[in-house]
mmCIF file of C-alpha atoms in Angstrom:
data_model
loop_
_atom_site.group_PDB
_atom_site.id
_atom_site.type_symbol
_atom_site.label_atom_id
_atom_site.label_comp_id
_atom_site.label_asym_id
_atom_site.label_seq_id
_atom_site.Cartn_x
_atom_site.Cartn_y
_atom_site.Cartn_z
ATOM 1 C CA UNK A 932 0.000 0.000 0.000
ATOM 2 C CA UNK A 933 1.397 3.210 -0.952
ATOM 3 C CA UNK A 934 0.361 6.473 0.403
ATOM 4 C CA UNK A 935 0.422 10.379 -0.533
ATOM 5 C CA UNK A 936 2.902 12.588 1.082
ATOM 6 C CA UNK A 937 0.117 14.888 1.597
ATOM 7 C CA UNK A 938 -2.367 12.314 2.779
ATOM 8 C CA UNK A 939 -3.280 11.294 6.490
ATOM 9 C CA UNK A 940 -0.519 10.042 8.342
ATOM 10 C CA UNK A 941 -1.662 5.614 8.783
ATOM 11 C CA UNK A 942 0.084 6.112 12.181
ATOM 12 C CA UNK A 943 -3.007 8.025 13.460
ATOM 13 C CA UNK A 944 -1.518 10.996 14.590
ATOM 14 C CA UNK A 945 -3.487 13.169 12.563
ATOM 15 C CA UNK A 946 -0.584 14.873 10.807
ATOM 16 C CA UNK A 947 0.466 14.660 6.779
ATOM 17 C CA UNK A 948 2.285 11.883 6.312
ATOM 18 C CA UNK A 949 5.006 14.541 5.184
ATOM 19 C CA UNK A 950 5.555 15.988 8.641
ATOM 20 C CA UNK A 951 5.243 12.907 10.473
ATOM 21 C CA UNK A 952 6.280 9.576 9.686
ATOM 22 C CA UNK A 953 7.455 10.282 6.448
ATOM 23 C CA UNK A 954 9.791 13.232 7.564
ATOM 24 C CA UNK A 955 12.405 9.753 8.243
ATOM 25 C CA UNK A 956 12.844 8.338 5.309
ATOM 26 C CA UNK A 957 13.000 4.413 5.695
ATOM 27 C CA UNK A 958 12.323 4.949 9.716
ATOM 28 C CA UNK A 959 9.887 2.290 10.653
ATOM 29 C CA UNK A 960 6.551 3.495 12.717
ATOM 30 C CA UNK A 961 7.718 0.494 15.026
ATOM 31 C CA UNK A 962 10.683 2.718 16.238
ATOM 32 C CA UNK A 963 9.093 6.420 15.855
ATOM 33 C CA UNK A 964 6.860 5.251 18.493
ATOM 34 C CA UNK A 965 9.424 3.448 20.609
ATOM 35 C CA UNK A 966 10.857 7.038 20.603
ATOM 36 C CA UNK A 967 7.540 8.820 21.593
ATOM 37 C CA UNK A 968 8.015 5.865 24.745
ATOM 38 C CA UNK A 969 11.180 6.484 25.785
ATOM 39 C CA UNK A 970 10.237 10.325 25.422
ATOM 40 C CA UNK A 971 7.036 9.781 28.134
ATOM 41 C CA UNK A 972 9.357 7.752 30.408
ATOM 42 C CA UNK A 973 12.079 10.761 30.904
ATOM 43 C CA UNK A 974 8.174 12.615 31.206
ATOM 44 C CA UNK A 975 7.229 10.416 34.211
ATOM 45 C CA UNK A 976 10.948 10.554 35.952
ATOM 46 C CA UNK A 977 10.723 13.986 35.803
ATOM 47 C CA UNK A 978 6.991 14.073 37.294
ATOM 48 C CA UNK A 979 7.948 11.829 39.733
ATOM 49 C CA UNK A 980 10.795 14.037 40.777
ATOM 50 C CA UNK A 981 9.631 17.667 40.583
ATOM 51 C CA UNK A 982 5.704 16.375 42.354
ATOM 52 C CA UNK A 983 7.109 13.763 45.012
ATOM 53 C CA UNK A 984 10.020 14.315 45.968
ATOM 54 C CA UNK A 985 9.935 14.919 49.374
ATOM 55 C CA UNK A 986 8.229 11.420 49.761
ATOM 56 C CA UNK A 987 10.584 9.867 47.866
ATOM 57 C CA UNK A 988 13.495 11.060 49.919
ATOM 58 C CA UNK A 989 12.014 10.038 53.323
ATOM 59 C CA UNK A 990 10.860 6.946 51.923
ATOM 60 C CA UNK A 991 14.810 6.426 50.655
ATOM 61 C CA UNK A 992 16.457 7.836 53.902
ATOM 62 C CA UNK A 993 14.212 4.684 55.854
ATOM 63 C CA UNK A 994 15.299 2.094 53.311
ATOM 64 C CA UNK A 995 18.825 2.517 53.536
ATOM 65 C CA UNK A 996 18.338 0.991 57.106
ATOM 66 C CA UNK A 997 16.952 -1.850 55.404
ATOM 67 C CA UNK A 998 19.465 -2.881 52.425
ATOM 68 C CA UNK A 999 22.899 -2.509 53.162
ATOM 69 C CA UNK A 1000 23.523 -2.100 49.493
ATOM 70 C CA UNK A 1001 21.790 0.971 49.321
ATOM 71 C CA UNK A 1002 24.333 2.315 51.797
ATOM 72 C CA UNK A 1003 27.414 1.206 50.475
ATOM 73 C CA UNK A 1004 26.183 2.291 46.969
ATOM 74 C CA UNK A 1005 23.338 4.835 47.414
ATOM 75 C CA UNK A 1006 23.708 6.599 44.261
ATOM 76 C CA UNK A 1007 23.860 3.366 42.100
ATOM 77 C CA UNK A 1008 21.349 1.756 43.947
ATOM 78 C CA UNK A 1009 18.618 4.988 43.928
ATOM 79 C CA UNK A 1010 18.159 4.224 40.425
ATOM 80 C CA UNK A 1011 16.715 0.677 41.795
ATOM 81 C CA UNK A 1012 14.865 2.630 44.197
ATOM 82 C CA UNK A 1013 12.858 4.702 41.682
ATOM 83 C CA UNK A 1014 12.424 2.019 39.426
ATOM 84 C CA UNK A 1015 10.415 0.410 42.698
ATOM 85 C CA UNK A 1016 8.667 3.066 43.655
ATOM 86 C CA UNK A 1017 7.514 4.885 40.555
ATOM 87 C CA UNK A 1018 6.028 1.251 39.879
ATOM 88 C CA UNK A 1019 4.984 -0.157 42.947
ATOM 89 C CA UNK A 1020 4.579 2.348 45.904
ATOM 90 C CA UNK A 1021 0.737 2.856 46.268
ATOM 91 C CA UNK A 1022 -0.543 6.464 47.864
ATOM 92 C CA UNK A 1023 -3.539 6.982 50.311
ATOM 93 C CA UNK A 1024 -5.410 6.621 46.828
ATOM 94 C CA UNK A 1025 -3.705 3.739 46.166
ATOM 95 C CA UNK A 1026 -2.852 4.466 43.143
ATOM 96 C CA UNK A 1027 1.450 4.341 42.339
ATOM 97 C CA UNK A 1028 3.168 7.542 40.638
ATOM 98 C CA UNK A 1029 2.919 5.308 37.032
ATOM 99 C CA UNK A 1030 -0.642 5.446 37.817
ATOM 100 C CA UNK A 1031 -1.204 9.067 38.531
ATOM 101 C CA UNK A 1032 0.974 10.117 35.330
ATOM 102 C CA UNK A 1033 -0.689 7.671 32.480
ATOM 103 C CA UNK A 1034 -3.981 9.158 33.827
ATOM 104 C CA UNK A 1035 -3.020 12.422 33.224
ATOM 105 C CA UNK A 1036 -1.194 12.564 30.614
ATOM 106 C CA UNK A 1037 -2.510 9.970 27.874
ATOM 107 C CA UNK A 1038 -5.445 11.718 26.201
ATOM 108 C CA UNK A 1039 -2.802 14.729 25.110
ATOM 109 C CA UNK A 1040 -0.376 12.073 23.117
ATOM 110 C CA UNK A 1041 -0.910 12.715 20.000
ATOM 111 C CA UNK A 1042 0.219 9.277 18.084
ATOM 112 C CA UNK A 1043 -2.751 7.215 18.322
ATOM 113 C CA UNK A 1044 -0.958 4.142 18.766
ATOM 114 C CA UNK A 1045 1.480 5.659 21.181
ATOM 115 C CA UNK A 1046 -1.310 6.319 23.186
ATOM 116 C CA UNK A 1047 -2.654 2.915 23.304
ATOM 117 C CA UNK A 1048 0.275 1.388 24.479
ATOM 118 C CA UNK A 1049 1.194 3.956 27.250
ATOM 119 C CA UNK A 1050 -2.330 3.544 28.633
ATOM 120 C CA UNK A 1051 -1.162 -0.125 29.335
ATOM 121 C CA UNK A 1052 2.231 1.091 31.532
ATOM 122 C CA UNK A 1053 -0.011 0.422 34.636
ATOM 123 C CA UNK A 1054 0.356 -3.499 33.713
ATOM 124 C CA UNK A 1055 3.945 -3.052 34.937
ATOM 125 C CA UNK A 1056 5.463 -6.721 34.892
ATOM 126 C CA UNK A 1057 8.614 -7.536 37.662
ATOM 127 C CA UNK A 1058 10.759 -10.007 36.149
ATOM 128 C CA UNK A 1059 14.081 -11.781 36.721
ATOM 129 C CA UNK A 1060 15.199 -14.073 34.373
ATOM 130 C CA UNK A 1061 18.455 -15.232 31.784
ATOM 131 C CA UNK A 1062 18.504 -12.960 28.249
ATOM 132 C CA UNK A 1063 18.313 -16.642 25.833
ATOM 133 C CA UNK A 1064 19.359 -14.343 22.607
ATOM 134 C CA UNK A 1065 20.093 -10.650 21.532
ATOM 135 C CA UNK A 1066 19.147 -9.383 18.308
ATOM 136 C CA UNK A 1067 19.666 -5.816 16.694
ATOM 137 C CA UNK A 1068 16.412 -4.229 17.849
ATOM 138 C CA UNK A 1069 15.767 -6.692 20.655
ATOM 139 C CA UNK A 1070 16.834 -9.245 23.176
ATOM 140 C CA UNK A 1071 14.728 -12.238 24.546
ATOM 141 C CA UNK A 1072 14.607 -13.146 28.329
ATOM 142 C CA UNK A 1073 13.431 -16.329 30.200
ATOM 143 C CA UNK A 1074 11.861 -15.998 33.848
ATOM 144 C CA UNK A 1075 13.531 -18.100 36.001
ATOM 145 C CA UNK A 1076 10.159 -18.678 38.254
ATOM 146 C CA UNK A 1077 7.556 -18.878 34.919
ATOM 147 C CA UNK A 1078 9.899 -19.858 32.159
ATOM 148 C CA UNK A 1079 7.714 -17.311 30.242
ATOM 149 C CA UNK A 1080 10.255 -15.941 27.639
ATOM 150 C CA UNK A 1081 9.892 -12.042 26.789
ATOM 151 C CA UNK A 1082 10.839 -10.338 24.127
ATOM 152 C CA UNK A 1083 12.392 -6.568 25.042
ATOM 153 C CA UNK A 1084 12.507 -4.263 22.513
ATOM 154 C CA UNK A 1085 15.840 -1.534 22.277
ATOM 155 C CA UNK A 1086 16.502 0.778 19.319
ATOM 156 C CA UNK A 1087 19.698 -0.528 20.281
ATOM 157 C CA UNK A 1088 20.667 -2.932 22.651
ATOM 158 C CA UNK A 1089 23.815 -3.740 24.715
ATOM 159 C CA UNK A 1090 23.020 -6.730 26.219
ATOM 160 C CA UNK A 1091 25.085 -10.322 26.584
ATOM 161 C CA UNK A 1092 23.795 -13.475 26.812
ATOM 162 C CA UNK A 1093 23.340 -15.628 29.025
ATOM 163 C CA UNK A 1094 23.419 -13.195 31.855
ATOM 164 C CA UNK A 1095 21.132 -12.789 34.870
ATOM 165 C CA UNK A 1096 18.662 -9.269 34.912
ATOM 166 C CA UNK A 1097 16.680 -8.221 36.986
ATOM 167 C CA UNK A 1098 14.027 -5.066 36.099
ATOM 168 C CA UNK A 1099 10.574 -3.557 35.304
ATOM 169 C CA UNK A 1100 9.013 -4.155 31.878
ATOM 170 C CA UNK A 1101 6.327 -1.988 30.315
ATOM 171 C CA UNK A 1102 3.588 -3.515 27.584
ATOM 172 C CA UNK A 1103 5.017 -2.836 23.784
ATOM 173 C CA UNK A 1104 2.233 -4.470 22.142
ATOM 174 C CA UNK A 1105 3.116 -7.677 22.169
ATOM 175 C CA UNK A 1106 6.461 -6.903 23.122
ATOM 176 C CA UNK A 1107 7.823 -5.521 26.526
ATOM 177 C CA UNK A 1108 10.167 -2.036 26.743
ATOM 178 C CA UNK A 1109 12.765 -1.303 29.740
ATOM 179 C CA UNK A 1110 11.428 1.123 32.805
ATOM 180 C CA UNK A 1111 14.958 3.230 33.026
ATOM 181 C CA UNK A 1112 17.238 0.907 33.299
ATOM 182 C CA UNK A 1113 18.051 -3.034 34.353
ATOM 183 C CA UNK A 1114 20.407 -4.516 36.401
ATOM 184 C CA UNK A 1115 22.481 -7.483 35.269
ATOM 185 C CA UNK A 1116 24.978 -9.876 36.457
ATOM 186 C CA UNK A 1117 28.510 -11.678 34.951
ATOM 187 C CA UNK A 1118 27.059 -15.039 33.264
ATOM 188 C CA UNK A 1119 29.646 -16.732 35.955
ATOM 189 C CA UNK A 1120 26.786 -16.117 38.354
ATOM 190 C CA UNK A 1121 24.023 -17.687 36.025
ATOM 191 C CA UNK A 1122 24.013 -21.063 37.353
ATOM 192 C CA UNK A 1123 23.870 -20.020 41.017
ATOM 193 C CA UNK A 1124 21.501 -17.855 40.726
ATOM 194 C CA UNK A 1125 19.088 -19.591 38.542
ATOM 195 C CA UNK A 1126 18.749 -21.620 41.790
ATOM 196 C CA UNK A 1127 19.113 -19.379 44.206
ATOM 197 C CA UNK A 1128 16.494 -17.210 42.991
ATOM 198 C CA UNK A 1129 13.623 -20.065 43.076
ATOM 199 C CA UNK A 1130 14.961 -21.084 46.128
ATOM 200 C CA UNK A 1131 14.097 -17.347 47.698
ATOM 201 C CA UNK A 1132 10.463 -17.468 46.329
ATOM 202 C CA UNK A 1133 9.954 -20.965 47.561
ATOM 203 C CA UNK A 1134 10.808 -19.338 51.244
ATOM 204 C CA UNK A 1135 8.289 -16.170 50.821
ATOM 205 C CA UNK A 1136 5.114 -16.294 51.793
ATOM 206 C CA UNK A 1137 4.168 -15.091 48.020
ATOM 207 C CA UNK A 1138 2.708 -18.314 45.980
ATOM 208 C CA UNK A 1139 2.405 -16.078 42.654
ATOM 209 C CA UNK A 1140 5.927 -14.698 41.175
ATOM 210 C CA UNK A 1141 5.023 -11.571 40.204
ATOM 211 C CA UNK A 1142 3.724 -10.109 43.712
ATOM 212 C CA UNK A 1143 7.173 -11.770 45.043
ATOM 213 C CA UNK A 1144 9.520 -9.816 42.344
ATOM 214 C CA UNK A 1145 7.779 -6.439 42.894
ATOM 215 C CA UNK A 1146 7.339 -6.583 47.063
ATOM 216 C CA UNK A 1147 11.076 -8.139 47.321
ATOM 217 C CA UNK A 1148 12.675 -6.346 44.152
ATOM 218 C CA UNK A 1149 15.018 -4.517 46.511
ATOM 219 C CA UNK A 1150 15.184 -7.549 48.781
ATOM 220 C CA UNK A 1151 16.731 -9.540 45.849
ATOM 221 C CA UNK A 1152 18.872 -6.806 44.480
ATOM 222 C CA UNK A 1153 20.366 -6.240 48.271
ATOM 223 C CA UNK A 1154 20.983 -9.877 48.648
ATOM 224 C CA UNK A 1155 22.229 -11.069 45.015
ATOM 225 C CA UNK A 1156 24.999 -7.953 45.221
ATOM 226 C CA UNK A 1157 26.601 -10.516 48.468
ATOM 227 C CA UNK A 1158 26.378 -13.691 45.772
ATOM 228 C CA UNK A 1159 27.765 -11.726 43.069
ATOM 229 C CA UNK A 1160 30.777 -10.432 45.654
ATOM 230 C CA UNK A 1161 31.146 -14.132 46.842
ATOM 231 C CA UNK A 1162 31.203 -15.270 43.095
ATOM 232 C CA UNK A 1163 33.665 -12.690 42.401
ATOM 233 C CA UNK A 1164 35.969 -13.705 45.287
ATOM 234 C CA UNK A 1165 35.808 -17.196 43.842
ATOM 235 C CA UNK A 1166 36.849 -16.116 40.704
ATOM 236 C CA UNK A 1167 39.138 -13.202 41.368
ATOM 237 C CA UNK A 1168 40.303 -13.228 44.845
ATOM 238 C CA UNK A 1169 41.758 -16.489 45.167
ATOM 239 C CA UNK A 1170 43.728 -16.691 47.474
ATOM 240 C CA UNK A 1171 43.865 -13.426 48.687
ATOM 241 C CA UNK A 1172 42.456 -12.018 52.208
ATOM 242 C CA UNK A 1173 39.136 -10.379 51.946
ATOM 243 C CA UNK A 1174 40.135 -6.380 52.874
ATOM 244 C CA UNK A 1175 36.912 -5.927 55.270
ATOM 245 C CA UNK A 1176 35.562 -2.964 57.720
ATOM 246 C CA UNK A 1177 35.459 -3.870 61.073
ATOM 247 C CA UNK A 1178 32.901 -1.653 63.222
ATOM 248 C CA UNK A 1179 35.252 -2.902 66.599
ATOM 249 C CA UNK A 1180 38.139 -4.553 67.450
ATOM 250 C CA UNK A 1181 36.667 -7.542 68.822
ATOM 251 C CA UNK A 1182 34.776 -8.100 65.948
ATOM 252 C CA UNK A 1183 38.108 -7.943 63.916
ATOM 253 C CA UNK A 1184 40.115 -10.282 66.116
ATOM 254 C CA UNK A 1185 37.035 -12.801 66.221
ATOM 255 C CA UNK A 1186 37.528 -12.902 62.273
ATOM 256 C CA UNK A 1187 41.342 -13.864 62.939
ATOM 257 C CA UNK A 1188 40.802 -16.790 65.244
ATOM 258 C CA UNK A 1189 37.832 -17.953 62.895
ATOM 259 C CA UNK A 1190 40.794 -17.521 60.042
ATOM 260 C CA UNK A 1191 43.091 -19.529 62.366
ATOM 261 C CA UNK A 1192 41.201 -22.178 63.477
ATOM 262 C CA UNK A 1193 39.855 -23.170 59.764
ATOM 263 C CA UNK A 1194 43.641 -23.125 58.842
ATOM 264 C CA UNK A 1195 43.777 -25.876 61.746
ATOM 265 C CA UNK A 1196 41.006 -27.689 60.175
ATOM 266 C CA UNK A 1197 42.586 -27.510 56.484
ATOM 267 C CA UNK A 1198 39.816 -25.592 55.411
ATOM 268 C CA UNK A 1199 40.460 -24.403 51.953
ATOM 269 C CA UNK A 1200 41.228 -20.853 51.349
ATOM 270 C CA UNK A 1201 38.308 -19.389 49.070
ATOM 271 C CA UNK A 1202 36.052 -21.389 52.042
ATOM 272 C CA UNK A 1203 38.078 -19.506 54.680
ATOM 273 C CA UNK A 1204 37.242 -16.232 53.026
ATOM 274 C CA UNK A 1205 33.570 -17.126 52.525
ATOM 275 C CA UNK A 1206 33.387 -17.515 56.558
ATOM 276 C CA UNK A 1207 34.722 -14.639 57.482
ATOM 277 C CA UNK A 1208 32.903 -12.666 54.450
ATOM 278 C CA UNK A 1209 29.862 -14.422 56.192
ATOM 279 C CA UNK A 1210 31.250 -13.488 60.104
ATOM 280 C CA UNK A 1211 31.420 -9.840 58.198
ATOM 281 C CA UNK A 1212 27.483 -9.471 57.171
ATOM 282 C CA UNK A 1213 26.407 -11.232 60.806
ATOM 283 C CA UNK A 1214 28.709 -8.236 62.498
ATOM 284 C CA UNK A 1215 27.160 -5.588 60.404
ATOM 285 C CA UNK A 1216 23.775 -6.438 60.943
ATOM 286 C CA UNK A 1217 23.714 -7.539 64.747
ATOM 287 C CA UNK A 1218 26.218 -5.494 65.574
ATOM 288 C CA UNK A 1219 27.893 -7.794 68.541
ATOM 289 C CA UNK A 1220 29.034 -7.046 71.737
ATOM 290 C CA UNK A 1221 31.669 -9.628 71.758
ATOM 291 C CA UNK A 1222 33.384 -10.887 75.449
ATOM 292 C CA UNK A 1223 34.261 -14.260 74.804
ATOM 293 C CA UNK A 1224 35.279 -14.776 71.217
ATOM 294 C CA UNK A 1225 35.733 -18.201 71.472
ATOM 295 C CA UNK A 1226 31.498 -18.441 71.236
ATOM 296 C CA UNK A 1227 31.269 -16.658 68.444
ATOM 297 C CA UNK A 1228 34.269 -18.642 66.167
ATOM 298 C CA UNK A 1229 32.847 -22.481 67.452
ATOM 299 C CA UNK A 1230 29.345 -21.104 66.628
ATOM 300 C CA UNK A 1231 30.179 -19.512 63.327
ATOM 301 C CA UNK A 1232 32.451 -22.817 62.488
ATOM 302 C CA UNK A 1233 29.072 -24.782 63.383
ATOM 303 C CA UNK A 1234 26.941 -23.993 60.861
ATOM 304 C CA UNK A 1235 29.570 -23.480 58.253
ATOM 305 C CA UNK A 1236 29.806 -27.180 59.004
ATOM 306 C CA UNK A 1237 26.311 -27.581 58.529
ATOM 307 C CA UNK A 1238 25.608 -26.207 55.372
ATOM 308 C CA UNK A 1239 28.608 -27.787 54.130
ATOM 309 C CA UNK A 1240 30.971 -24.659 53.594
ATOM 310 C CA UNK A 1241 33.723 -26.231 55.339
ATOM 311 C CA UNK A 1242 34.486 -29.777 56.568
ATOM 312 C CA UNK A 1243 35.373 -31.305 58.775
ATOM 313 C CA UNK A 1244 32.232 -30.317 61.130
ATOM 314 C CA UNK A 1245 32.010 -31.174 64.674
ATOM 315 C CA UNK A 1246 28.880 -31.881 67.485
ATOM 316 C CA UNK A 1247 28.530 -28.675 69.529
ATOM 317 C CA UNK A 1248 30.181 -30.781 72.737
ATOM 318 C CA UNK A 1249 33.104 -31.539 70.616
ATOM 319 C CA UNK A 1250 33.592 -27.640 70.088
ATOM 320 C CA UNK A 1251 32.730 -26.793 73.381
ATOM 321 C CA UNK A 1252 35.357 -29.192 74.547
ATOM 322 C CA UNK A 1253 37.912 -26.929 72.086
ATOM 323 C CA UNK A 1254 37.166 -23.961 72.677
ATOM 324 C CA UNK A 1255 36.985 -24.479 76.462
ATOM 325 C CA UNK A 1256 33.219 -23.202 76.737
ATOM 326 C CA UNK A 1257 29.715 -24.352 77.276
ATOM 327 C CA UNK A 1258 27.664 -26.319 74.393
ATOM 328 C CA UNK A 1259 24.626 -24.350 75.237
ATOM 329 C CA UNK A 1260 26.349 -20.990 74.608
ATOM 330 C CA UNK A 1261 27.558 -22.061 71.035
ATOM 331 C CA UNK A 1262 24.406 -23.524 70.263
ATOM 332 C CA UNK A 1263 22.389 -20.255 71.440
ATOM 333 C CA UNK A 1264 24.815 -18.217 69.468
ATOM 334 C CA UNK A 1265 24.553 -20.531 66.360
ATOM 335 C CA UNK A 1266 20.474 -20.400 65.992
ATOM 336 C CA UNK A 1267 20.894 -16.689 66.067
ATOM 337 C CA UNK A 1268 23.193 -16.378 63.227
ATOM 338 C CA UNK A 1269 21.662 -19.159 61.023
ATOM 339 C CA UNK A 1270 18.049 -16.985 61.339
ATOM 340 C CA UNK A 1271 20.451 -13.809 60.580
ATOM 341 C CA UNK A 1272 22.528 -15.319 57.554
ATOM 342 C CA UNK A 1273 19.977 -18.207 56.309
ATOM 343 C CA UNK A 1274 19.922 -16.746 52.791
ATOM 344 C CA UNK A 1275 23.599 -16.055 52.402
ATOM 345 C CA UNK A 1276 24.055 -19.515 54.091
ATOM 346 C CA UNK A 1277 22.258 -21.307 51.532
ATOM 347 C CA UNK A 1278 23.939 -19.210 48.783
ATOM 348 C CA UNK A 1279 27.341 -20.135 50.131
ATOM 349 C CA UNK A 1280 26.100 -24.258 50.323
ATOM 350 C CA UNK A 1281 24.994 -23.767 46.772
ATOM 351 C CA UNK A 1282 28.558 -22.143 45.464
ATOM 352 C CA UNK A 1283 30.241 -24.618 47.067
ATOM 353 C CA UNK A 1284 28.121 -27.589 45.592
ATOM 354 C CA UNK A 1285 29.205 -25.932 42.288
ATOM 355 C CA UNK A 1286 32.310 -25.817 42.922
ATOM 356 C CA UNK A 1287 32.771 -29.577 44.222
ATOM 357 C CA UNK A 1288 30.870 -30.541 40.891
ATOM 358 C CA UNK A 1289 33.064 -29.062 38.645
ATOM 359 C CA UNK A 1290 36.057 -30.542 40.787
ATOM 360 C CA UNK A 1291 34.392 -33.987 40.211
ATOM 361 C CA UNK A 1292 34.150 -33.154 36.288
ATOM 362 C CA UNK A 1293 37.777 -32.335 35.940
ATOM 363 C CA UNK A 1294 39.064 -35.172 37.817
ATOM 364 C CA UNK A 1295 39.881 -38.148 35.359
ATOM 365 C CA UNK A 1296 37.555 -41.347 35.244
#
């Protein structure tokens, strides 16, 4: 079908095709309006910005309480923070900031079709999942919880394979188009966190995915940045001591006689430095007063033993009898970590499974 230059633009804008679609020579409709998108997106950043701002900042300052990431990272990590509550954050009208700005805004776009896909950005859709392949104009991602495959669509992309992401995708028809921006991970961490992931969801109380990825999408980001940094002391590190902040001095010795005694034990070095990573996190977020350290390294060395980070692993009276203290102390101190570390714990089980497989693969038959 051909059409004037003067006639009606098809798009439905209402313009000649002259001065609209046909000003780009060649440039598909498909990507004009993909522009007119990304244009109402910087739109509804800015709204969100200049009309709730004040919110936004006390709702951040309480947060960073929450998810250590966002402290150690806050400017990074606000991005994830807007992405959240732009989306998800409901109002005394319970309606989110998306909400507010598609309402307003969407009977002055001008593009017909434009229009009818930004009056769909409500349907906001959480995912985390593996990009399968990555084309010119697009890249397709799997959902580790669904296994529904999306297809994303970029006027350019950047993307790898066969790397984790994690973000907020907005109805393109029937295609999906990035809120801001998404947050991906080194394919060495694809495996892990394939399993990892399911296993989190499994321990919510959510039994649909969707409500799970957009009540724990900071959740997830906080605690996959602690298996990406154990990954990357796996791969990196080696045999290197872990260069960690210590909010006391007893906290900092403890770490040395938990280093010492695993050196006893022949404990191998990337598992020494995934304890005391681990002895790290538990001082940061219980913040320990520490008088007998001894306590604190059998307890720590306990359920290292029992999630199979180190070996050999030893009864509580067997430590006790070590460490010249009481088995009810160590065993105290022990529940109160694993409840304090259970996800990391069961990260750190899972690298190490990986790790002893591909051990077993290399070895020759």
């Amino acid at each position: 079908m051909t059409i004037g230059r003067n006639e009606p633009c098809l798009c439905g804008s209402g313009k000649k095709y002259k001065k609209c679609c046909g000003k780009i020579e060649g440039a598909p409709i498909h990507f004009l309006v993909l522009e007119e998108l990304e244009h109402l997106q910087r739109e509804l950043i800015e709204y969100a910005l200049k009309q709730h701002s004040y919110k936004m900042k006390q709702h951040f300052q309480v947060m960073m309480h929450d998810y250590e990431i966002l402290r150690k990272d806050p400017r990074a990590y606000l991005v994830a923070f807007e992405v959240w509550y732009i989306t998800s954050f409901r109002d005394r009208n319970h309606q989110t900031i998306l909400e507010q700005f598609v309402e307003m805004r969407k009977d002055s776009v001008p593009r017909e079709r434009t229009r009818r896909i930004f009056a769909e950005w409500p349907n906001v859709t959480f995912v985390g999942g593996i990009i399968e392949k990555c084309e010119k104009t697009s890249f397709r991602l799997r959902d580790v919880l669904t296994n529904e495959l999306y297809t994303i669509a970029v006027r350019e992309h950047n993307q790898e394979e066969d790397v984790l992401m994690f973000g907020a995708l907005l109805p393109f028809e029937k295609e999906h188009t990035l809120f801001m921006i998404d947050f991906h991970y080194d394919s060495q961490l694809t495996a892990l966190a394939k399993s990892w992931l399911k296993d989190q969801f499994e321990q919510s109380e959510f039994k649909d995915p969707q409500p799970f990825y957009q009540h724990s999408f900071l959740q997830l980001l906080n605690d996959i940045f602690y298996l990406y940094n154990e990954q990357d002391q796996t791969e990196k590190v080696e045999k290197e001591e872990l260069d960690l902040s210590w909010e006391s001095e007893s906290q900092k010795e403890t770490a040395e006689k938990l280093r010492e005694f695993m050196k006893e034990e022949n404990v191998e070095d990337l598992r020494i430095e995934t304890g005391i990573l681990l002895w790290n996190m538990y001082c940061h977020k219980k913040k320990p007063t520490i008088r007998k350290p001894e306590i604190y390294v059998a307890a720590m060395y306990s359920i290292l033993g029992d999630y199979d980070i180190v070996s050999p692993s030893y009864p509580y009276s067997q430590l006790a009898e070590r460490f010249k203290v009481s088995a009810q102390s160590i065993s105290k101190r022990a529940h109160e970590m694993e409840k304090i570390l259970e996800g990391q714990l069961k990260a750190g089980q899972e690298a190490a499974e990986v790790e002893q497989s591909k051990e077993l693969e290399t070895k020759p038959v």
